[in-house]
Amino acid sequence: MRILSGIQPSGTLHIGNYFGMMKPSVEMQNNGEAFFFIADYHSLTTLPDPSELRKRVFNVALDFLACGLDPAKALIFRQSDVPEVTELAWILNCITPIGLLERAHSYKDKVAKGFSPNTGLFAYPVLMAADILIYKSHVVPVGKDQKQHLEITRDIAIKFNQQYGKDVFVIPEERIREEVAVVPGLDGQKMSKSYNNTIEIFGKEKEIRSKVMKVVTDSKGLEDIKDPSTCNIVALYKLFASPEQVKEMEDKYRAGNYGYGHAKQALFEVIWEYFAPYRKRREELLADPSYIESVLKTSAEKARAVAAKTMDEVRQTVGLR
Ligand code: ADP
Ligand code: TRP
């Protein structure tokens, strides 16, 4: 079984990204043949800054390797190191009805927010379909926000196979990560870069501490009895602490004489400790950036061999050979 997922290099990774996407992606490497790529072609639709793009791609690779992605088990590569994917996207563009793309929520949302869309943004789901189909992926684990893109991929694959009367493409199974809860941000809304409420995975000690101190709570005083079930500190604490530690904190809330300042200190400590081994690994990796490059390159070569084979079949099928 081939499992594939991709991420846009859209900025510094936060703990919402970690629990929502990185951790499940890293776990994927134990469940099948895992292909993981950094969607830099997709980023060009919204990020026209070459040095920033290069920096972000490198950092995503670094952070994933630091957080446990094992190049001996899984591939991690740059999307653009397999340029065949853009050729496939073109061929798929030629069978994709415009109406299918006009209905895409993520496109409509960006336009509604006043974004002036380029053609790449409009055709974004077709490139994503090419990413998935070129590797004949069976399973594509994504967050809920990507559900419609996956449906579009399936529609395109089915249409292609029917139109040419040949099962060239595997119809990928959608696997929405329902089990992954939405990680709340400092203000209790979904943690997101766009809401400015994030805690970065690899932030400096002082930064993380000061962010944790900003977690929004109600205004109960030190002696007051508090409700752990509605508290944002507890919700975050649960992601990092053991069940015993969580129970201990909940008991203290109910007993009174335990202030939000104490709870925040405990939260900071578990976060800091949780990422300690990853920080250490990240430092080691940073000492030799050429290692990261070599992992990306070796992975891309393997992925490219799979893509080249699919493309031979596709070109033959559509009459380009
Ligand atoms: P952001 O909202 O900060 O811009 P992205 O949209 O780039 O984050 O998300 C990248 C990945 O991380 C997606 O797979 C998304 O589902 C996941 N993710 C982002 N924020 C959260 C969150 N608060 N809780 C769970 N998963 C999240
Ligand atoms: N659109 C995805 C996101 O923003 C990233 C992505 C691009 C992707 N191509 C993909 C995810 C193929 C899964 C499979 O999160």
Coordinates of N, CA, C and O in Angstrom, one line a residue, residues 64-134:
F64 N 10.6 18.2 9.9 CA 10.1 16.8 9.8 C 11.1 15.7 10.2 O 10.8 14.8 10.9
L65 N 12.3 15.9 9.8 CA 13.3 14.9 10.1 C 13.6 15.0 11.6 O 13.8 14.0 12.3
A66 N 13.6 16.2 12.2 CA 13.8 16.4 13.6 C 12.7 15.7 14.4 O 12.9 15.1 15.5
C67 N 11.5 15.8 13.9 CA 10.3 15.2 14.6 C 10.1 13.7 14.3 O 9.0 13.2 14.6
G68 N 11.0 13.1 13.7 CA 11.0 11.6 13.6 C 10.8 11.0 12.3 O 10.7 9.8 12.2
L69 N 10.6 11.8 11.2 CA 10.5 11.2 9.9 C 11.9 10.4 9.6 O 12.9 11.0 9.7
D70 N 11.8 9.2 9.3 CA 13.0 8.4 9.1 C 13.2 8.1 7.6 O 12.4 7.3 7.0
P71 N 14.3 8.7 7.1 CA 14.5 8.5 5.6 C 14.7 7.0 5.2 O 14.7 6.7 4.0
A72 N 15.0 6.2 6.2 CA 15.2 4.8 5.9 C 13.8 4.1 5.6 O 13.7 3.0 5.0
K73 N 12.8 4.7 6.2 CA 11.4 4.1 6.0 C 10.6 4.9 5.1 O 9.7 4.3 4.4
A74 N 10.8 6.2 5.0 CA 9.8 7.0 4.2 C 10.6 7.9 3.3 O 11.8 8.3 3.5
L75 N 10.0 8.3 2.2 CA 10.6 9.3 1.3 C 10.1 10.7 1.7 O 9.0 10.9 2.0
I76 N 11.1 11.6 1.7 CA 10.7 13.1 1.8 C 11.4 13.8 0.7 O 12.6 13.8 0.7
F77 N 10.6 14.5 -0.1 CA 11.2 15.1 -1.3 C 10.5 16.4 -1.6 O 9.3 16.7 -1.2
R78 N 11.1 17.2 -2.5 CA 10.5 18.5 -3.0 C 9.7 18.1 -4.1 O 10.1 17.4 -5.1
Q79 N 8.5 18.6 -4.1 CA 7.5 18.4 -5.3 C 8.2 18.8 -6.6 O 8.1 18.0 -7.6
S80 N 9.0 19.9 -6.6 CA 9.5 20.4 -7.9 C 10.8 19.5 -8.3 O 11.2 19.7 -9.4
D81 N 11.2 18.6 -7.5 CA 12.3 17.7 -7.9 C 11.8 16.6 -8.8 O 12.5 15.8 -9.3
V82 N 10.4 16.6 -9.0 CA 9.8 15.6 -9.9 C 9.0 16.4 -10.9 O 7.8 16.5 -10.8
P83 N 9.7 17.1 -11.8 CA 8.9 18.0 -12.7 C 7.9 17.3 -13.6 O 7.0 18.0 -14.1
E84 N 8.0 16.0 -13.7 CA 7.0 15.3 -14.5 C 5.5 15.6 -14.0 O 4.6 15.5 -14.7
V85 N 5.4 16.0 -12.7 CA 4.1 16.2 -12.1 C 3.4 17.4 -12.8 O 2.2 17.4 -13.0
T86 N 4.2 18.3 -13.3 CA 3.5 19.5 -14.0 C 3.1 19.0 -15.4 O 2.1 19.6 -15.9
E87 N 3.8 18.1 -16.0 CA 3.3 17.6 -17.3 C 2.0 16.8 -17.1 O 1.1 17.0 -17.9
L88 N 2.0 16.0 -16.1 CA 0.7 15.3 -15.9 C -0.4 16.3 -15.6 O -1.5 16.2 -16.0
A89 N -0.1 17.4 -14.8 CA -1.1 18.4 -14.4 C -1.7 19.0 -15.7 O -2.9 19.2 -15.9
W90 N -0.8 19.2 -16.7 CA -1.3 19.8 -18.0 C -2.3 18.8 -18.7 O -3.4 19.2 -19.1
I91 N -1.9 17.6 -18.7 CA -2.7 16.6 -19.4 C -4.1 16.5 -18.6 O -5.1 16.4 -19.3
L92 N -4.0 16.5 -17.3 CA -5.3 16.4 -16.5 C -6.1 17.7 -16.7 O -7.3 17.7 -16.7
N93 N -5.4 18.9 -16.9 CA -6.2 20.1 -17.1 C -7.1 19.9 -18.3 O -8.1 20.5 -18.4
C94 N -6.6 19.2 -19.3 CA -7.3 19.0 -20.6 C -8.5 18.1 -20.5 O -9.2 18.0 -21.5
I95 N -8.7 17.5 -19.3 CA -9.9 16.7 -19.2 C -10.8 17.2 -18.0 O -11.8 16.6 -17.7
T96 N -10.3 18.3 -17.3 CA -11.0 18.7 -16.1 C -12.0 19.8 -16.5 O -11.6 20.9 -17.0
P97 N -13.3 19.6 -16.2 CA -14.2 20.7 -16.5 C -14.0 21.9 -15.6 O -13.7 21.7 -14.4
I98 N -14.1 23.1 -16.2 CA -13.9 24.3 -15.4 C -14.8 24.4 -14.2 O -14.5 24.8 -13.1
G99 N -16.1 23.9 -14.4 CA -17.1 24.0 -13.4 C -16.6 23.2 -12.1 O -16.9 23.7 -11.0
L100 N -15.9 22.1 -12.3 CA -15.4 21.4 -11.1 C -14.5 22.2 -10.3 O -14.5 22.2 -9.0
L101 N -13.7 23.0 -10.9 CA -12.7 23.9 -10.2 C -13.4 25.1 -9.6 O -13.1 25.6 -8.6
E102 N -14.4 25.6 -10.3 CA -15.1 26.8 -9.9 C -15.9 26.5 -8.6 O -16.2 27.4 -7.8
R103 N -16.2 25.3 -8.3 CA -16.9 24.9 -7.1 C -15.9 24.7 -5.9 O -16.4 24.4 -4.8
A104 N -14.6 24.8 -6.1 CA -13.7 24.5 -5.0 C -13.7 25.5 -3.9 O -13.5 26.7 -4.2
H105 N -14.0 25.1 -2.7 CA -14.2 26.0 -1.6 C -12.9 26.8 -1.3 O -13.0 28.0 -1.1
S106 N -11.8 26.2 -1.3 CA -10.6 26.9 -0.9 C -10.3 28.0 -1.9 O -9.8 29.1 -1.5
Y107 N -10.6 27.8 -3.2 CA -10.4 28.8 -4.2 C -11.4 30.0 -3.9 O -11.1 31.2 -3.9
K108 N -12.7 29.6 -3.7 CA -13.7 30.6 -3.5 C -13.5 31.4 -2.2 O -13.7 32.6 -2.2
D109 N -12.9 30.7 -1.2 CA -12.6 31.4 0.0 C -11.6 32.5 -0.2 O -11.7 33.6 0.3
K110 N -10.5 32.1 -0.9 CA -9.4 33.1 -1.1 C -9.9 34.3 -1.9 O -9.6 35.4 -1.6
V111 N -10.8 34.0 -2.9 CA -11.3 35.1 -3.7 C -12.2 36.0 -2.9 O -12.1 37.2 -2.9
A112 N -13.0 35.3 -2.0 CA -13.9 36.1 -1.1 C -13.1 37.0 -0.2 O -13.6 38.1 0.2
K113 N -11.9 36.5 0.2 CA -11.1 37.4 1.1 C -10.3 38.5 0.4 O -9.5 39.2 0.9
G114 N -10.6 38.6 -0.9 CA -10.1 39.7 -1.7 C -8.8 39.4 -2.4 O -8.1 40.3 -3.0
F115 N -8.3 38.2 -2.3 CA -7.1 37.7 -3.0 C -7.4 37.8 -4.5 O -8.4 37.3 -5.0
S116 N -6.5 38.4 -5.3 CA -6.7 38.4 -6.7 C -6.1 37.2 -7.3 O -4.9 37.0 -7.3
P117 N -6.9 36.2 -7.8 CA -6.4 34.9 -8.1 C -5.6 34.8 -9.4 O -6.0 35.4 -10.4
N118 N -4.6 34.0 -9.4 CA -3.9 33.7 -10.7 C -4.4 32.4 -11.2 O -5.1 31.7 -10.5
T119 N -4.0 32.0 -12.4 CA -4.5 30.8 -13.0 C -4.0 29.6 -12.2 O -4.7 28.5 -12.1
G120 N -2.8 29.7 -11.6 CA -2.2 28.6 -10.8 C -3.1 28.3 -9.6 O -3.4 27.1 -9.3
L121 N -3.6 29.3 -9.0 CA -4.5 29.1 -7.8 C -5.8 28.4 -8.2 O -6.3 27.5 -7.6
F122 N -6.3 28.8 -9.4 CA -7.5 28.2 -9.9 C -7.3 26.7 -10.2 O -8.1 25.8 -9.9
A123 N -6.1 26.4 -10.8 CA -5.8 25.0 -11.2 C -5.1 24.2 -10.1 O -4.7 23.1 -10.3
Y124 N -5.0 24.8 -8.9 CA -4.4 24.2 -7.7 C -4.8 22.7 -7.6 O -4.0 21.8 -7.4
P125 N -6.1 22.4 -7.6 CA -6.6 21.1 -7.3 C -6.1 20.1 -8.4 O -6.0 18.9 -8.2
V126 N -5.9 20.6 -9.6 CA -5.4 19.7 -10.7 C -4.0 19.3 -10.5 O -3.6 18.1 -10.7
L127 N -3.2 20.2 -10.0 CA -1.8 19.8 -9.7 C -1.8 18.9 -8.5 O -1.0 17.9 -8.5
M128 N -2.7 19.1 -7.6 CA -2.8 18.2 -6.4 C -3.2 16.8 -6.9 O -2.7 15.8 -6.4
A129 N -4.1 16.7 -7.9 CA -4.5 15.4 -8.4 C -3.3 14.8 -9.1 O -3.1 13.6 -8.9
A130 N -2.5 15.6 -9.8 CA -1.3 15.0 -10.5 C -0.4 14.4 -9.4 O 0.2 13.4 -9.6
D131 N -0.2 15.2 -8.3 CA 0.7 14.7 -7.2 C 0.3 13.3 -6.8 O 1.2 12.5 -6.5
I132 N -1.0 13.1 -6.6 CA -1.5 11.9 -6.0 C -1.4 10.8 -7.1 O -1.0 9.7 -6.8
L133 N -1.9 11.1 -8.3 CA -2.1 10.0 -9.3 C -0.8 9.6 -9.9 O -0.6 8.4 -10.2
I134 N 0.2 10.5 -10.0 CA 1.5 10.1 -10.6 C 2.2 9.0 -9.8 O 2.9 8.2 -10.4

